[in-house]
Each structure stands twice: as structure tokens, then as C-alpha cells.
mmCIF file of N, CA, C and O in Angstrom:
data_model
loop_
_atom_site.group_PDB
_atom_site.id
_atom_site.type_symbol
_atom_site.label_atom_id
_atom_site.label_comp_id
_atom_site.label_asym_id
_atom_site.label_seq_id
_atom_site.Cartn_x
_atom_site.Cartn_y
_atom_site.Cartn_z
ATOM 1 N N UNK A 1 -36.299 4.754 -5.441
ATOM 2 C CA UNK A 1 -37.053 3.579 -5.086
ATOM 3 C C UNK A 1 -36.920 3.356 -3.587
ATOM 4 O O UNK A 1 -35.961 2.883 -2.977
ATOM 5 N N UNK A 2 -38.272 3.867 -3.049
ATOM 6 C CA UNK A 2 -37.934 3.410 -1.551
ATOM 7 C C UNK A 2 -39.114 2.434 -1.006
ATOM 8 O O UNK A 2 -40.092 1.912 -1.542
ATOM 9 N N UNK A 3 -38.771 2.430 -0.177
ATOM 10 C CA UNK A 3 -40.176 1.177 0.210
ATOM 11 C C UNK A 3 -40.202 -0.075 0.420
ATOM 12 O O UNK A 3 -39.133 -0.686 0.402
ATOM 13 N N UNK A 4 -41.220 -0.646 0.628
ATOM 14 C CA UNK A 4 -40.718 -2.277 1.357
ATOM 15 C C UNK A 4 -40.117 -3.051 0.100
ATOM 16 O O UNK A 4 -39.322 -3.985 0.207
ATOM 17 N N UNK A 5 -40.595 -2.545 -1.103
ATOM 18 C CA UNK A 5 -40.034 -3.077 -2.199
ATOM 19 C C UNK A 5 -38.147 -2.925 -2.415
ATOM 20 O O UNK A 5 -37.435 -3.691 -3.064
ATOM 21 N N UNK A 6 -37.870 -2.136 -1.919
ATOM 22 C CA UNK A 6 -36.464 -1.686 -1.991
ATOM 23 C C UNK A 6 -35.710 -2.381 -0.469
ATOM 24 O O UNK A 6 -34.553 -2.801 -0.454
ATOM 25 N N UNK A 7 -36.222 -2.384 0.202
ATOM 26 C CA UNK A 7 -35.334 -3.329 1.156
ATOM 27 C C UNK A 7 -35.976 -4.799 0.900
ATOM 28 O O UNK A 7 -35.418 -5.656 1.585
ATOM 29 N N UNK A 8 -36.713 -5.144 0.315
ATOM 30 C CA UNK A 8 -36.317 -6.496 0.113
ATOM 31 C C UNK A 8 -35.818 -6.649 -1.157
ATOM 32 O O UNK A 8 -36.505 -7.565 -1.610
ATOM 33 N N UNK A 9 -34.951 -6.273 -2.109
ATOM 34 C CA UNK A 9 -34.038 -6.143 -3.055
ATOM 35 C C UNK A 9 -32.584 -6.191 -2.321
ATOM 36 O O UNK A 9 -31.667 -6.838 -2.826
ATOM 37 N N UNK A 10 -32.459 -5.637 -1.381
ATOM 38 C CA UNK A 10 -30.988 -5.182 -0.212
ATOM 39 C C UNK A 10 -30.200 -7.008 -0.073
ATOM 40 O O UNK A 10 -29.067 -7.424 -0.315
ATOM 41 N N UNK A 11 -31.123 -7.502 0.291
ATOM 42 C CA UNK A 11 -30.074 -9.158 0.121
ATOM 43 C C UNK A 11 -29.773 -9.493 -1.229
ATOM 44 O O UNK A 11 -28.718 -10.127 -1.276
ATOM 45 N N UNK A 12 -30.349 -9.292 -2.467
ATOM 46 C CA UNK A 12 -30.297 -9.568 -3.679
ATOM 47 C C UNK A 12 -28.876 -9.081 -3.876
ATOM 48 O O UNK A 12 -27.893 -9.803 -4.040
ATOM 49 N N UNK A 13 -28.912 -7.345 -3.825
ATOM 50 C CA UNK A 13 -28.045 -6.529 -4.071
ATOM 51 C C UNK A 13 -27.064 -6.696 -3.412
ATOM 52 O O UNK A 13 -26.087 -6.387 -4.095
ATOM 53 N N UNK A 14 -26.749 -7.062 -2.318
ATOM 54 C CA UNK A 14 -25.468 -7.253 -1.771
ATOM 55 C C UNK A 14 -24.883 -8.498 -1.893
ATOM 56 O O UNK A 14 -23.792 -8.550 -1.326
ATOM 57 N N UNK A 15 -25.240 -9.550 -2.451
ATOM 58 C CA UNK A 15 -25.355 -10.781 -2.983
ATOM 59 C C UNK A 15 -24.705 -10.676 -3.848
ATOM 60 O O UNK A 15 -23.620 -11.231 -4.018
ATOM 61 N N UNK A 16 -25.580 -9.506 -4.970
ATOM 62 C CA UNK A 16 -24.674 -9.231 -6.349
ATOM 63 C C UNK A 16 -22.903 -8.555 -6.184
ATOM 64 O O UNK A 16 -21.914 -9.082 -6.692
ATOM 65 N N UNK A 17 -22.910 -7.636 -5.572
ATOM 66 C CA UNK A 17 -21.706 -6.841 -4.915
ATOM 67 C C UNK A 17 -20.736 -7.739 -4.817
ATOM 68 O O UNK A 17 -19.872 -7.837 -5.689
ATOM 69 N N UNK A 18 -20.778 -8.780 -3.343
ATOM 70 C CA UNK A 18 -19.724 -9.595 -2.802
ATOM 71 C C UNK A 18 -19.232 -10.385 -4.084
ATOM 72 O O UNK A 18 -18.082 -10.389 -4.523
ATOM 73 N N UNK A 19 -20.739 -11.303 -4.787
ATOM 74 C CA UNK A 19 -19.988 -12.283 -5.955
ATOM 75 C C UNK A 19 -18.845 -11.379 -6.703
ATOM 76 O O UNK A 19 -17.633 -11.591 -6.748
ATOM 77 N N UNK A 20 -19.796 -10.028 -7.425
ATOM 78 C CA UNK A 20 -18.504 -9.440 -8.309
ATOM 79 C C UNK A 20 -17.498 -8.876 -7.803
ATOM 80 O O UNK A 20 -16.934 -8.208 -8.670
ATOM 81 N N UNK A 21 -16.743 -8.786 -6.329
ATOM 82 C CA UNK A 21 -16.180 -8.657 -5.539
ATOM 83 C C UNK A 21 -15.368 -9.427 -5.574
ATOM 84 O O UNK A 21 -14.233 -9.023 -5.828
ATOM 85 N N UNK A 22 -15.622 -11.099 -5.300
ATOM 86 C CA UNK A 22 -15.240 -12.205 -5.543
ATOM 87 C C UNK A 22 -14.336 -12.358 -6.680
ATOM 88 O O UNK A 22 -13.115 -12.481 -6.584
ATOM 89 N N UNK A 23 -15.355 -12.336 -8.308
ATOM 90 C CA UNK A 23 -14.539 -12.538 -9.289
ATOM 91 C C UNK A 23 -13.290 -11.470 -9.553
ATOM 92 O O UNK A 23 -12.152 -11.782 -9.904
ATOM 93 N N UNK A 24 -13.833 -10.024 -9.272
ATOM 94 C CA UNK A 24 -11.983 -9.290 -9.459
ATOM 95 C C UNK A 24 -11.145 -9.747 -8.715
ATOM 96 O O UNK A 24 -9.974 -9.573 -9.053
ATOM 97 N N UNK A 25 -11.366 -10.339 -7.704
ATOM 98 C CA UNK A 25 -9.977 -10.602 -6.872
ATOM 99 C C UNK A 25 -9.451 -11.763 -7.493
ATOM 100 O O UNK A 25 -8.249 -12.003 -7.608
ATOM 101 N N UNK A 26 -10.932 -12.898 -8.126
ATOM 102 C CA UNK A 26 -9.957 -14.169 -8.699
ATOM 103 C C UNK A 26 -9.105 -13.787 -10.111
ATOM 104 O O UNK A 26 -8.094 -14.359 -10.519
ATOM 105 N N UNK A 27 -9.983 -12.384 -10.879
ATOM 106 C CA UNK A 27 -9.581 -12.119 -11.886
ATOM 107 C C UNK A 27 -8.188 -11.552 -11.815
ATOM 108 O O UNK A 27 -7.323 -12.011 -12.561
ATOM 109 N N UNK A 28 -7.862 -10.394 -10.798
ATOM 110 C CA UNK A 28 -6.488 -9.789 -10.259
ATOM 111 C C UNK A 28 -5.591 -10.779 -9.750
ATOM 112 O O UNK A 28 -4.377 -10.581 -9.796
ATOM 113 N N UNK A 29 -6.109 -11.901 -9.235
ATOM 114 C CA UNK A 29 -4.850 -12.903 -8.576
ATOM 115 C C UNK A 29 -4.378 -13.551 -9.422
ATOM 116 O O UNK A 29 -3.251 -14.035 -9.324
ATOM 117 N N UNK A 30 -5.607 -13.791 -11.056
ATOM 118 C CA UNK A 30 -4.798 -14.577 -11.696
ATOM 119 C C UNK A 30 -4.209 -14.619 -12.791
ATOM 120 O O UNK A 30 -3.908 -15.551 -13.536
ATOM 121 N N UNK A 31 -3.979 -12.890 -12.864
ATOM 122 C CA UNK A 31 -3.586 -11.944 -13.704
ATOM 123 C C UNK A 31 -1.903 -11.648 -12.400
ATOM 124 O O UNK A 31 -0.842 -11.501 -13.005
ATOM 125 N N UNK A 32 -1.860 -11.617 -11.537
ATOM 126 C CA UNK A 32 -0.538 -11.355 -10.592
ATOM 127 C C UNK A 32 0.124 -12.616 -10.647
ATOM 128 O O UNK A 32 1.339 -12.533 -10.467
ATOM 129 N N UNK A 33 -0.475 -14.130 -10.908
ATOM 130 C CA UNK A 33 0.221 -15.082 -10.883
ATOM 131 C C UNK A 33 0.940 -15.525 -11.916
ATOM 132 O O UNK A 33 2.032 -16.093 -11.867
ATOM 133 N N UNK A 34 0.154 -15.188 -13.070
ATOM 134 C CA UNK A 34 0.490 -15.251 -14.032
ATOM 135 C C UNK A 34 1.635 -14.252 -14.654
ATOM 136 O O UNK A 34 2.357 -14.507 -15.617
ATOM 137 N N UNK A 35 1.625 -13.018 -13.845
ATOM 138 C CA UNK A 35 3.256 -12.408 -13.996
ATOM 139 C C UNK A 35 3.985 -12.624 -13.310
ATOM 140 O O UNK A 35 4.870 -11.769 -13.305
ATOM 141 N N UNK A 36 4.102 -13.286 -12.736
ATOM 142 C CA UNK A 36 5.285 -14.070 -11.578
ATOM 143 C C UNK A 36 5.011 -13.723 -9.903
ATOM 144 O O UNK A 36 5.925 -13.914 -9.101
ATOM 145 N N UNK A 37 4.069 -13.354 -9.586
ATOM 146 C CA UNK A 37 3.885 -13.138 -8.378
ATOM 147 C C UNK A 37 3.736 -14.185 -7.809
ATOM 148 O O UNK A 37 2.880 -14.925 -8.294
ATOM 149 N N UNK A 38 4.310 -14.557 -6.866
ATOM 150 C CA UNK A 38 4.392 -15.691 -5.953
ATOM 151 C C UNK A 38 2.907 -15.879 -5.332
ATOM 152 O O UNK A 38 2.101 -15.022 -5.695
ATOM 153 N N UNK A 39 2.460 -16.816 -4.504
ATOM 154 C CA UNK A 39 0.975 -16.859 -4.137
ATOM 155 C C UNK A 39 1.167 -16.965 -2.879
ATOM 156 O O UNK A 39 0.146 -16.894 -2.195
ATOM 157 N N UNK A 40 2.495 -17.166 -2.152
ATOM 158 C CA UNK A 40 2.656 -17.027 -0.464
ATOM 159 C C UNK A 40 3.059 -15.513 -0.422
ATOM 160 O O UNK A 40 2.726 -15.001 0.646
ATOM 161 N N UNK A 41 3.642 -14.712 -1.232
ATOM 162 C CA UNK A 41 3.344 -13.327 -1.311
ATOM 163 C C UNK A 41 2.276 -12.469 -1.679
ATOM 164 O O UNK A 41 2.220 -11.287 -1.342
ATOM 165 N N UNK A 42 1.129 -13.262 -2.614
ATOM 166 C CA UNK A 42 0.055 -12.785 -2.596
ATOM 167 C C UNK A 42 -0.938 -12.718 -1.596
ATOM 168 O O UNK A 42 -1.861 -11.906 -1.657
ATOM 169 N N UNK A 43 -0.792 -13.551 -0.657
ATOM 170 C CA UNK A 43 -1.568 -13.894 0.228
ATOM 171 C C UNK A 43 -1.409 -12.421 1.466
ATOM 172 O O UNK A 43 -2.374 -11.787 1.893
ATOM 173 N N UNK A 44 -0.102 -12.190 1.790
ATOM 174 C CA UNK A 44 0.023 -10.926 2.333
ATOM 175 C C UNK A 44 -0.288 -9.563 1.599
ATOM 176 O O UNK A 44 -0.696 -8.549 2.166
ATOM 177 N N UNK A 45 -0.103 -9.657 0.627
ATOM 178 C CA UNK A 45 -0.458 -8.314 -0.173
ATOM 179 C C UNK A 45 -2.224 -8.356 -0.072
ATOM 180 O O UNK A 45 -2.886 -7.330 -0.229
ATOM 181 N N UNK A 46 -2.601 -9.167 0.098
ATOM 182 C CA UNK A 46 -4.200 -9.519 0.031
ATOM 183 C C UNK A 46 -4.585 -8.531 1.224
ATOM 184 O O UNK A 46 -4.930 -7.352 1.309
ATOM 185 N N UNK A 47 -4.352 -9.623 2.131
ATOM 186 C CA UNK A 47 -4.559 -9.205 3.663
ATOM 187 C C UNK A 47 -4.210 -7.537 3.918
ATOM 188 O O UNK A 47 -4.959 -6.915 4.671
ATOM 189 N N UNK A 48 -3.200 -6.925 3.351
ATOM 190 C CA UNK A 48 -2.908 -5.671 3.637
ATOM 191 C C UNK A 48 -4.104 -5.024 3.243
ATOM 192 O O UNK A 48 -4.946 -4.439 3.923
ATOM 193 N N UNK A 49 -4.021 -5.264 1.835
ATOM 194 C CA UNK A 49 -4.950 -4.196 0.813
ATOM 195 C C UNK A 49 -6.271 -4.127 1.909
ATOM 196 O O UNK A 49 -6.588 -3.040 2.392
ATOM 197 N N UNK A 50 -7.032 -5.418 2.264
ATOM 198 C CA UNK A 50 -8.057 -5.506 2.893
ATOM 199 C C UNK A 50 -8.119 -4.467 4.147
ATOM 200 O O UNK A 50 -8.949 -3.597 4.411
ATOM 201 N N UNK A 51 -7.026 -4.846 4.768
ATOM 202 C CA UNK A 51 -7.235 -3.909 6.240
ATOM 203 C C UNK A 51 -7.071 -2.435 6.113
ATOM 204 O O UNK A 51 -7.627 -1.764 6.983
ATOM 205 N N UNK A 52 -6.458 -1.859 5.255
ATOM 206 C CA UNK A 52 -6.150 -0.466 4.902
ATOM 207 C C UNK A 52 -7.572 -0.148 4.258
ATOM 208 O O UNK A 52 -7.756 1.042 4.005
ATOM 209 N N UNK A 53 -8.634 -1.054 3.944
ATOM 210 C CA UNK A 53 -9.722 -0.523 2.796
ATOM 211 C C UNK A 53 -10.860 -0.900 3.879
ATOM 212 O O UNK A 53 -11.990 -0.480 3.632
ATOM 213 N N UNK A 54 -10.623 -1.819 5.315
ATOM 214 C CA UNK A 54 -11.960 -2.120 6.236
ATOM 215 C C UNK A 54 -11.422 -1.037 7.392
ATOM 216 O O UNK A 54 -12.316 -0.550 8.084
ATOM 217 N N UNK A 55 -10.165 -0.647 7.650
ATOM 218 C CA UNK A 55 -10.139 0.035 8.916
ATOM 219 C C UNK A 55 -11.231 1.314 8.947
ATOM 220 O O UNK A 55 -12.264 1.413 9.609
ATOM 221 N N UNK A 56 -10.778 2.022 8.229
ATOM 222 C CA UNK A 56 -11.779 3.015 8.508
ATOM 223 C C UNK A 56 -13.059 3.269 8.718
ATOM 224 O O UNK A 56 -13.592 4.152 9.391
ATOM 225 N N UNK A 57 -13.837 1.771 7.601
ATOM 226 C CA UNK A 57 -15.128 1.568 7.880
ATOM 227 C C UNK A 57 -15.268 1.064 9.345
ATOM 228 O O UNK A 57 -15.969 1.738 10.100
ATOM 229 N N UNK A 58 -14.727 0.053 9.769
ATOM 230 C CA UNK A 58 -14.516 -0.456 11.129
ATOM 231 C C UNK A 58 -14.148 0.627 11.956
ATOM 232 O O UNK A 58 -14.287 0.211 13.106
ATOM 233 N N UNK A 59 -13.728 1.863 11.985
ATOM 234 C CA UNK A 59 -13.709 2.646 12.739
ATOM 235 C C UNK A 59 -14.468 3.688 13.085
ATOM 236 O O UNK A 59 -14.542 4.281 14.162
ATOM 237 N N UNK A 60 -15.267 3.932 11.632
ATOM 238 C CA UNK A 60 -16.006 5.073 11.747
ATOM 239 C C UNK A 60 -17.732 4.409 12.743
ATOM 240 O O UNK A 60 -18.370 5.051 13.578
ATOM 241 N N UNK A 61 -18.070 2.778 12.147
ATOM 242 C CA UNK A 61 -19.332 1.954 12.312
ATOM 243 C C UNK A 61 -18.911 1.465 13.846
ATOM 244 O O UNK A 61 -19.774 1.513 14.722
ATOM 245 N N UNK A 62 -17.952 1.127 14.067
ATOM 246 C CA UNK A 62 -17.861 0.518 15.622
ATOM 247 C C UNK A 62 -17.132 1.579 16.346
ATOM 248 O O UNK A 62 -16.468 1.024 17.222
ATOM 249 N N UNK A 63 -16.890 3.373 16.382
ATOM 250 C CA UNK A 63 -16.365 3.935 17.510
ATOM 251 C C UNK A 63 -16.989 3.764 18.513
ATOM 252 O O UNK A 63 -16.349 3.402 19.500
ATOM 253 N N UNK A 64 -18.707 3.991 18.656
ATOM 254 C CA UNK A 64 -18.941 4.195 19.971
ATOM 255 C C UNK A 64 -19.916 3.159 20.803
ATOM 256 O O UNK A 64 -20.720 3.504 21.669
ATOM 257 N N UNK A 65 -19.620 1.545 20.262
ATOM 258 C CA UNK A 65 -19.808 0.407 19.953
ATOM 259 C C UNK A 65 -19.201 -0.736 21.224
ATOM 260 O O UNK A 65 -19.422 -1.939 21.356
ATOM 261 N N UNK A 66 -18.322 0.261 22.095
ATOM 262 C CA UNK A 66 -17.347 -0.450 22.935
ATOM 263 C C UNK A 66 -18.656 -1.183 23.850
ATOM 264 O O UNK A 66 -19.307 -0.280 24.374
ATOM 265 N N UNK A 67 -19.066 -2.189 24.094
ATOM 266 C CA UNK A 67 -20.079 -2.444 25.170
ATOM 267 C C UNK A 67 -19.564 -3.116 26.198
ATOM 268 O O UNK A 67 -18.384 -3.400 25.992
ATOM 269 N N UNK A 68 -20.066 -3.564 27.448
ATOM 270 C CA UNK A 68 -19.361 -4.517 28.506
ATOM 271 C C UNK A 68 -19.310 -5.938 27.963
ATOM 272 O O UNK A 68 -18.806 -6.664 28.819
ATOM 273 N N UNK A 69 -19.636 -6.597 26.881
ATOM 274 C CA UNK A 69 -19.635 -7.955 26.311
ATOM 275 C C UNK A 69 -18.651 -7.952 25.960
ATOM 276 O O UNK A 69 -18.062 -8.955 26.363
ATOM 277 N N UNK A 70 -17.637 -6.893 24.953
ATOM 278 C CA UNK A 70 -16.446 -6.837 24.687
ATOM 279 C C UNK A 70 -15.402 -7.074 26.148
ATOM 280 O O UNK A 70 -14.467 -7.803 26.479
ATOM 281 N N UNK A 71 -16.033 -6.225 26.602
ATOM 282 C CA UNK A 71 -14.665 -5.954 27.940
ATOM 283 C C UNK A 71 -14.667 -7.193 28.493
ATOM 284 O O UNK A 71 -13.570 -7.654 28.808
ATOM 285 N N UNK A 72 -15.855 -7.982 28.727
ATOM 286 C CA UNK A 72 -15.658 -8.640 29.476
ATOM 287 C C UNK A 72 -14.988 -10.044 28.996
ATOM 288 O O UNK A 72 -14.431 -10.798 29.794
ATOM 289 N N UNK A 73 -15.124 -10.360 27.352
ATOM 290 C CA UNK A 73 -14.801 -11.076 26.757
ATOM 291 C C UNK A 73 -13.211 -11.090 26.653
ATOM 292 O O UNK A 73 -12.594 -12.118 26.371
ATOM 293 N N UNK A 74 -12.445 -9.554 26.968
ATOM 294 C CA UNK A 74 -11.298 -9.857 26.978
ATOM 295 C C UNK A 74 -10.438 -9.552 28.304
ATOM 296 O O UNK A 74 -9.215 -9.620 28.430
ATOM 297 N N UNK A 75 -11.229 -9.262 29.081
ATOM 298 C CA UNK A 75 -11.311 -9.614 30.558
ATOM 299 C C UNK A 75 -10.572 -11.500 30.750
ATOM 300 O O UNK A 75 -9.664 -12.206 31.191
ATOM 301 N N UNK A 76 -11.984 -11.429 29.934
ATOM 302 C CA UNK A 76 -11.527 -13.533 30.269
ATOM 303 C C UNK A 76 -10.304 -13.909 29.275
ATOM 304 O O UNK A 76 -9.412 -14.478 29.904
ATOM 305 N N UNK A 77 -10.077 -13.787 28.205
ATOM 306 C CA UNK A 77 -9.296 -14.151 27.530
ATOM 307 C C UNK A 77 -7.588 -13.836 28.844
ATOM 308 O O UNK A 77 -6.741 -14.620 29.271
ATOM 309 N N UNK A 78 -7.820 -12.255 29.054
ATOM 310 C CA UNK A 78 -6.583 -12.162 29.934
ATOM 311 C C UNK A 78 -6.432 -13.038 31.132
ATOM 312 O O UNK A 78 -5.288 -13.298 31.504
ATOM 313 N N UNK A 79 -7.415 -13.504 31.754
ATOM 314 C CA UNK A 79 -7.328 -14.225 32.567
ATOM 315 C C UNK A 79 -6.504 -15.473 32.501
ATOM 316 O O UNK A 79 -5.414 -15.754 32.999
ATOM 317 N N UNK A 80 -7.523 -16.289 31.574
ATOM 318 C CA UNK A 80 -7.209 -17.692 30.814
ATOM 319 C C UNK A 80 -5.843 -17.506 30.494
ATOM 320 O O UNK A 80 -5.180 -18.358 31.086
ATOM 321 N N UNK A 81 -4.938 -16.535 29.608
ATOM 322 C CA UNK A 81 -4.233 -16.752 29.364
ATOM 323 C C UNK A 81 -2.988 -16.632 30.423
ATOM 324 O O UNK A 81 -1.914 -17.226 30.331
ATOM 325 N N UNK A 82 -3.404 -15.695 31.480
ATOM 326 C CA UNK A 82 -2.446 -15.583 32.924
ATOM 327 C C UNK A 82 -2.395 -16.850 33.282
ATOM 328 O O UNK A 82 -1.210 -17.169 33.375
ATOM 329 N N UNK A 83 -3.140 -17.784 33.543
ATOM 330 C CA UNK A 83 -3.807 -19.003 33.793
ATOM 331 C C UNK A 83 -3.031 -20.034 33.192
ATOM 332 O O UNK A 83 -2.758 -21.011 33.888
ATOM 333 N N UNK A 84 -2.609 -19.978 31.950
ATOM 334 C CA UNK A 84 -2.093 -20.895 31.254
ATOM 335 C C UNK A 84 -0.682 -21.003 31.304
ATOM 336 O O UNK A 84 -0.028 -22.043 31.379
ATOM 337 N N UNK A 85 -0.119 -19.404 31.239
ATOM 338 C CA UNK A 85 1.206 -19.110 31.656
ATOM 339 C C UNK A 85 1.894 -19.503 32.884
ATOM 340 O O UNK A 85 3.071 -19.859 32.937
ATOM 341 N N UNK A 86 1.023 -19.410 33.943
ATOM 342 C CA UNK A 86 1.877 -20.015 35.515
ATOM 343 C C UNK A 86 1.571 -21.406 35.100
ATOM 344 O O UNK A 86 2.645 -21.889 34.743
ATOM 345 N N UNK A 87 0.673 -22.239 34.981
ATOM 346 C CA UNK A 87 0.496 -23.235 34.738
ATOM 347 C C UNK A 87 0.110 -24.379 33.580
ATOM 348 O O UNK A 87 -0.784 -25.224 33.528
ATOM 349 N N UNK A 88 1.313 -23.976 32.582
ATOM 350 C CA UNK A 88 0.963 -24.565 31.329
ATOM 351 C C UNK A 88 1.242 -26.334 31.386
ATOM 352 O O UNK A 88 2.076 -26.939 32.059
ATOM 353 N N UNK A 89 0.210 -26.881 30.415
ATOM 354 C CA UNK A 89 0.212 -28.800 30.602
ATOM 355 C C UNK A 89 0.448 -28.531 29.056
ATOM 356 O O UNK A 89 0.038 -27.757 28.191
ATOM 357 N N UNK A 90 1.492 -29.786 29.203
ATOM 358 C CA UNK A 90 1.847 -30.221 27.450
ATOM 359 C C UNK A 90 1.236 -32.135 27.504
ATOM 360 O O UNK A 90 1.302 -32.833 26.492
#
């Protein structure tokens, strides 16, 4: 199925994905809580699983992605924060 008919299905479909995405994780968290897993330890086990399962996509989709909006965005951040350090107000 290709065609204008098939990309306008693409928001539907990824719509569908995230929700059932959604429910295993509420279904797995509340299947881990319910065996004694703590939920301030779930919260890190979360976060791990996630970054070990987005890095690669994030690496393979943004390698050659570096643009000057980035640089310059943390250009300023270094600044600001040099900035704040000699002269911090409480």
C-alpha cells in the first residue's frame, strides 16, 4: 500500500504504536510493583532500558546532523554558565 492513501494512515499508525507502547509499560510496571519492586527504583530501571533502546536510533538518525544551531546553542549555554560562576546572585 503506497500512496497518498498510505501516508495519510502514518499519524493514525503511529498513534496506534505509542498508545500500545504506553499500556505495556503501565502493564510491566504494574506487574514489577506488584512483586515488590520499589517505584523510586523503577523509575531508574525505566530510564536505563529507554536510553540503551533510543541511543542507537539517536545515533544512527542524528550522526551527520551536527549543524551551527547546535554549536552555537552550546556555545551560549558555556558562556552563561562561565557567567554565572564568577558572578553568582543568591
Amino acid at each position: 500500500m503506497t500512496g497518498p492513501v498510505a501516508t495519510s494512515y502514518l499519524p493514525l499508525m503511529a498513534m496506534i504504536f505509542v498508545q500500545a507502547g504506553y499500556a505495556g509499560l503501565n502493564i510491566l510496571s504494574k506487574l514489577a510493583m506488584e512483586d515488590g519492586l520499589h517505584p523510586y527504583i523503577l523509575v531508574p530501571y525505566r530510564q536505563i532500558i529507554a536510553t540503551f533502546a533510543l541511543a542507537p536510533l539517536a545515533f544512527l538518525f542524528e550522526r551527520y546532523c551536527y549543524c551551527i544551531d547546535e554549536f552555537t546553542a552550546i556555545l551560549g549555554f558555556q558562556v552563561a554558565f562561565a557567567a554565572n560562576v564568577k558572578n553568582p546572585t543568591m
